[in-house]
Coordinates of C-alpha atoms in Angstrom, one line a residue:
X1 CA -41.3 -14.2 -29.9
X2 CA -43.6 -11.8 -31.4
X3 CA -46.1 -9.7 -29.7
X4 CA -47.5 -7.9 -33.1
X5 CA -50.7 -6.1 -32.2
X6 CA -50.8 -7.2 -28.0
X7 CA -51.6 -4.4 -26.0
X8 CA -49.1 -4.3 -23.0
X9 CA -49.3 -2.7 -20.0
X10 CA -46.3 -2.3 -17.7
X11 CA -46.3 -0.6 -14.6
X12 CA -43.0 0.8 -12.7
X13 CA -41.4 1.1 -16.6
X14 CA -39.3 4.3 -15.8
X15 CA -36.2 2.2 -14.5
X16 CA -34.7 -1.2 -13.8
X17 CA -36.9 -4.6 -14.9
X18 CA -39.6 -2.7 -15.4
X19 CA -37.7 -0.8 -18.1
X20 CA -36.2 -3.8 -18.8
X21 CA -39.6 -5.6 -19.7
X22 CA -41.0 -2.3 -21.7
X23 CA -37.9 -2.5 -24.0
X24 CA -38.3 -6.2 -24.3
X25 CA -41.6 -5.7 -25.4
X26 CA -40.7 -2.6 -27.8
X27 CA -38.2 -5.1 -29.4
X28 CA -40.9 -7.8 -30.2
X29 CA -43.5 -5.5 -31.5
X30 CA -45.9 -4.6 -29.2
X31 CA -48.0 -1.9 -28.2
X32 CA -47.0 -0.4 -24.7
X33 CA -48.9 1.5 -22.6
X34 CA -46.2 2.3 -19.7
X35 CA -47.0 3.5 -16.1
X36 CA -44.4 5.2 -13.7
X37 CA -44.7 8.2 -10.9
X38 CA -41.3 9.4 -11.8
X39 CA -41.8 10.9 -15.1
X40 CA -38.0 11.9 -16.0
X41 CA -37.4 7.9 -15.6
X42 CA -40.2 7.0 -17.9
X43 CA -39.9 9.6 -20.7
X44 CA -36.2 7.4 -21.0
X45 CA -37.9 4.0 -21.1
X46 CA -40.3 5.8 -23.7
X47 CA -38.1 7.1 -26.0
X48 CA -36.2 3.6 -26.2
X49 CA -39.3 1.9 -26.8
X50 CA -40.3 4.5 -29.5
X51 CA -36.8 3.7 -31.7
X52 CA -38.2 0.1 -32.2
X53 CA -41.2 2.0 -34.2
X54 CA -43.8 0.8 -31.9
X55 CA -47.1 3.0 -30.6
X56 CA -46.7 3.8 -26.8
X57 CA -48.7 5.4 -24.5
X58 CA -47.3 7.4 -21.5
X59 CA -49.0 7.5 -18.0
X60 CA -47.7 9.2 -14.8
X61 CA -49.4 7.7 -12.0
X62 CA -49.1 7.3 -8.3
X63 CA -51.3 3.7 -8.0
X64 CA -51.4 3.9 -4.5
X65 CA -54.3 6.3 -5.4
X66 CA -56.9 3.8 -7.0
X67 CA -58.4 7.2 -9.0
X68 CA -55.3 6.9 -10.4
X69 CA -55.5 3.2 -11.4
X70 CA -58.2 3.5 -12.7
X71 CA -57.4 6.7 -14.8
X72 CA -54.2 4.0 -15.9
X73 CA -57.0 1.6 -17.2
X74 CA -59.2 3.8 -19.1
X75 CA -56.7 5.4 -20.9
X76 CA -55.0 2.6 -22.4
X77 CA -58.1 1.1 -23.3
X78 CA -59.2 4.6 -24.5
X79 CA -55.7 4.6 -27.0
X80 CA -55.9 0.8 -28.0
X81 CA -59.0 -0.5 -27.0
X82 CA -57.6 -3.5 -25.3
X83 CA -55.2 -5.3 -23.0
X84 CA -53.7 -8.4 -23.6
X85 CA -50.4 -8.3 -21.2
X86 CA -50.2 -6.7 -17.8
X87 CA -47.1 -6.8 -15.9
X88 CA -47.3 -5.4 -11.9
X89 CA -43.5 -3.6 -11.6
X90 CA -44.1 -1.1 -9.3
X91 CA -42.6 -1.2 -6.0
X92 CA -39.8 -0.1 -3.5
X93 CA -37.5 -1.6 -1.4
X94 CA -38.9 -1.8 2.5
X95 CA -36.7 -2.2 4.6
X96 CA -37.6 -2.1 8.5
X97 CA -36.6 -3.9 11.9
X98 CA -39.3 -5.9 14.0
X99 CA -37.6 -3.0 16.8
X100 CA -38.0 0.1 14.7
X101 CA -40.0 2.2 16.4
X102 CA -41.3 3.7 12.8
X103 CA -41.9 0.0 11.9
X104 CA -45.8 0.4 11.0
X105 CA -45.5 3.4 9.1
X106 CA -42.9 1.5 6.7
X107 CA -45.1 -1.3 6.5
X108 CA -48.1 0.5 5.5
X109 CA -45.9 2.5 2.7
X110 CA -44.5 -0.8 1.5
X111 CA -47.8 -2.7 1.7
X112 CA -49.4 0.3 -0.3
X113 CA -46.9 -0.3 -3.0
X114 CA -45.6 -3.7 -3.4
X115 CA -48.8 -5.7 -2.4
X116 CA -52.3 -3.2 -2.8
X117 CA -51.3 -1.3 -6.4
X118 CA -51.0 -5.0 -8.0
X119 CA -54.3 -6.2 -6.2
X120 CA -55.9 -2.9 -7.5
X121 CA -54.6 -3.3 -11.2
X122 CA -55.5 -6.7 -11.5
X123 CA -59.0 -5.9 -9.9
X124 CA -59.5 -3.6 -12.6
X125 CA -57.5 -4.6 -15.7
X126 CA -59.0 -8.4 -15.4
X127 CA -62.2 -7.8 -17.1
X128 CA -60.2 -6.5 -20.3
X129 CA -58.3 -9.7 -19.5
X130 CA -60.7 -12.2 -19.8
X131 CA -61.8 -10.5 -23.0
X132 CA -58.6 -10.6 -24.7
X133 CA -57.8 -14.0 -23.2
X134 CA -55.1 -12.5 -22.0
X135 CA -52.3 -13.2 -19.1
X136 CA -51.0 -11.3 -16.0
X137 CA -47.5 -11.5 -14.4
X138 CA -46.4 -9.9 -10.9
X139 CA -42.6 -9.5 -10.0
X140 CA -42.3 -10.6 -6.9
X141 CA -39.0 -11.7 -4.9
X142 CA -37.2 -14.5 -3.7
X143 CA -37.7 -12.5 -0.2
X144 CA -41.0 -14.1 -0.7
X145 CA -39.9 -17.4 0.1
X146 CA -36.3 -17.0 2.0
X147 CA -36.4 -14.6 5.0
X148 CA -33.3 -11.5 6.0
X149 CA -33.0 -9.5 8.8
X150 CA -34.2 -5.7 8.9
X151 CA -36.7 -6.2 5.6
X152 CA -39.5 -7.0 7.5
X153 CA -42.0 -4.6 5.2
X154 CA -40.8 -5.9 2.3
X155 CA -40.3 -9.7 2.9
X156 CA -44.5 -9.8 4.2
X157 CA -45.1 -7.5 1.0
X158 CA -44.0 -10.4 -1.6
X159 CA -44.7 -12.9 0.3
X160 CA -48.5 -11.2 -0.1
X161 CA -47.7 -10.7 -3.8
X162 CA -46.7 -14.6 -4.3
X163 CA -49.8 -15.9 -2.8
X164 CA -52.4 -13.4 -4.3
X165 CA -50.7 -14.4 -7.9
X166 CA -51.7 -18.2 -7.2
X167 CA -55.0 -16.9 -5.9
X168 CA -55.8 -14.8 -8.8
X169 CA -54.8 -17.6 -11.1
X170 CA -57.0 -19.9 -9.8
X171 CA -60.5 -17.5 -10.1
X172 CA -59.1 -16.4 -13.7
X173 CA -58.4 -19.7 -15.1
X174 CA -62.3 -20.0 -15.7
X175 CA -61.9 -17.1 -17.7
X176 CA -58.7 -18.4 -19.8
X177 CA -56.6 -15.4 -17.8
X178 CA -52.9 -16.9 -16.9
X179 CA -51.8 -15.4 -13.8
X180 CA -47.8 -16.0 -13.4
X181 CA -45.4 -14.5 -10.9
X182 CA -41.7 -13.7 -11.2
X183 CA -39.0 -13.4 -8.0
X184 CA -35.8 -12.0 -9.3
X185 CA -32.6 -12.3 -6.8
X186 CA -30.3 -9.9 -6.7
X187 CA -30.3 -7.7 -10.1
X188 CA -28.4 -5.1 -11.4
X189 CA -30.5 -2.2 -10.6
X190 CA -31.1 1.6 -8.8
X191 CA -34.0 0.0 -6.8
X192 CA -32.7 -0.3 -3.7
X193 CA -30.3 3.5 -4.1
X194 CA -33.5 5.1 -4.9
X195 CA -35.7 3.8 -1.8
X196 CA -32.9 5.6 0.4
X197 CA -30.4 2.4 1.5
X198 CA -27.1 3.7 2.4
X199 CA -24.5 3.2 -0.7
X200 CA -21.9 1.3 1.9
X201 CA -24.9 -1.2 2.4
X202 CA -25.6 -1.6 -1.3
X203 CA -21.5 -2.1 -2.2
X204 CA -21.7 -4.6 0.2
X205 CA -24.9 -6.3 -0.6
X206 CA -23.5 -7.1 -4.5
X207 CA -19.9 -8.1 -2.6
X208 CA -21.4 -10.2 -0.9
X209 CA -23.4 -11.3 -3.7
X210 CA -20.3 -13.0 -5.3
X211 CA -19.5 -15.2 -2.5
X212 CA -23.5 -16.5 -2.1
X213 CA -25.1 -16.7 -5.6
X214 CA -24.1 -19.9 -6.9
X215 CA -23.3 -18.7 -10.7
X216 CA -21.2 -15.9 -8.9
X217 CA -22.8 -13.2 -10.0
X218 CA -25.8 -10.2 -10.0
X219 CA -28.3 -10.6 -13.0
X220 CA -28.8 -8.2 -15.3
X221 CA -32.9 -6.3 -15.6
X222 CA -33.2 -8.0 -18.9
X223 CA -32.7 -11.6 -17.5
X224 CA -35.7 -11.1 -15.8
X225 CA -37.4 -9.7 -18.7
X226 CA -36.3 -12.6 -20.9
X227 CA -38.7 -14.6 -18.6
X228 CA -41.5 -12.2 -18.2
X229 CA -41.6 -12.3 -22.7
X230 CA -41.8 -16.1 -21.8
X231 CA -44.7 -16.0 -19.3
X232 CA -46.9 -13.4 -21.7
X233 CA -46.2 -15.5 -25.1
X234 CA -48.2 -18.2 -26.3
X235 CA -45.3 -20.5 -25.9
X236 CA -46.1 -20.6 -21.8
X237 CA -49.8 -21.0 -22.7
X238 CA -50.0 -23.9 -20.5
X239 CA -48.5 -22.2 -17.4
X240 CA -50.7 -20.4 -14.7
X241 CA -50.3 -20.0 -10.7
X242 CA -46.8 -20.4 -11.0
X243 CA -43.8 -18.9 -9.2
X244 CA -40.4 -18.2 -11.1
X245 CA -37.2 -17.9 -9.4
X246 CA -34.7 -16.1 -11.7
X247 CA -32.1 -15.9 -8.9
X248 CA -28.5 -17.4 -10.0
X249 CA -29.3 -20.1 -8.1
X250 CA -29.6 -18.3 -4.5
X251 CA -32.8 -20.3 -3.2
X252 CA -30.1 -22.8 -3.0
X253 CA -28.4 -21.4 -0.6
X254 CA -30.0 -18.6 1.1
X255 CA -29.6 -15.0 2.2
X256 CA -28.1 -15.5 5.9
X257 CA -24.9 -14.3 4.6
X258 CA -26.6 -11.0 4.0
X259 CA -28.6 -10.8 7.3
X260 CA -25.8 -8.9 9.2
X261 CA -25.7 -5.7 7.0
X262 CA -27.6 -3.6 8.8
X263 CA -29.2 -0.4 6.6
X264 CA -32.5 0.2 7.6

């Protein structure tokens, strides 16, 4: 695939898929504009993307402040004047008990993060969209669809994200916009070590992994970014509102064998 010219915006780029997806991009000739609040993590993703001799832009945001996504917008647009490819990255790990007494206040946070900075970017990045005739994906979660104990922030959260994808695909089809949406399983990655989860629950979360996943094993960030170069080429032009599971086969079986590790 080549992405020659396409403008591609990628927020959460400073670690795991969304780094993942950046680099994939930088391999296939594209120009990144890259968005992360932790700016050590992103200056790495930028400097890899740099070696493949493509332009990048760097942006520390926080998008839970919409000044800030909108500051995101204007600047990329500013440096290439246009978007093509946007791909919604950002988020965190939620966990939370229906009996936590600090239940809400982890809601809010993860609602704030997973589910309103994607419905603010795509709010303001569409009209760039439908000029460009361009295409939008959101990395969801198979949490979306299969349900675990203690995760209630997060489960609701990409559950949201999965159903405002098919929405938003459906008003931007008029437009020629794809709207796609991704839901990784369990992936190699420091997503859930830096939202705070205890090390002994994460050893045994990708233990556990082994005996649950049917192909045995944790995917690795750029397995999901293989897909997300998929979704933005021209080769998926026909695909819009849709939902990929890039799991090892776990919607096959389920996450009940992971409900009693309690970390929250």
């Amino acid at each position: 695939m080549n992405f020659n010219n396409k403008v591609v915006l990628v927020t959460g780029a400073g670690s795991g898929i969304g780094a993942a997806i950046a680099k994939g991009f930088s391999e296939n000739s594209a120009k990144l504009s890259l968005i992360d609040i932790n700016e050590e993590n992103l200056d790495k993703t930028v400097e890899a993307c740099k070696a493949k001799k493509v332009e990048v832009i760097k942006i520390i945001a926080d998008l839970t402040k919409d000044e800030d996504v909108k500051r995101t917008i204007d600047s990329t647009v500013r440096k290439f004047d246009r978007i093509d490819i946007v791909v919604n990255c950002a988020g965190i790990c939620g966990s939370g008990s229906i009996l936590d007494p600090n239940l809400l206040q982890k809601f809010d946070e993860t609602i704030a993060i997973n589910l309103r900075t994607a419905i603010v970017v795509t709010n303001n990045v569409a009209p760039h969209l439908i000029e460009s005739k361009g295409n939008l994906i959101n990395i969801s979660s198979i949490c979306a669809t299969l349900t675990t104990k203690y995760m209630v922030p997060y489960n609701v959260a990409k559950a949201g994200l999965t159903h405002f994808t098919k929405s938003a695909a459906l008003e931007l089809a008029d437009y020629g916009v794809r709207v796609n949406c991704i839901s990784p399983g369990y992936v190699k990655t420091p997503f859930m070590l830096n939202s705070g989860i205890s090390d002994n629950y994460i050893d045994a979360a990708l233990k556990a992994c082994a005996h649950i996943v049917p192909l045995k094993r944790v995917l690795e960030p750029e397995e999901i970014a293989a897909m997300a170069l998929f979704l933005a080429s021209d080769k998926a032009s026909g695909i819009t509102g849709a939902d990929y599971a890039v799991d090892g086969g776990l919607l096959l079986t389920g996450l009940n064998a992971l409900s009693e590790h309690k970390f929250y």
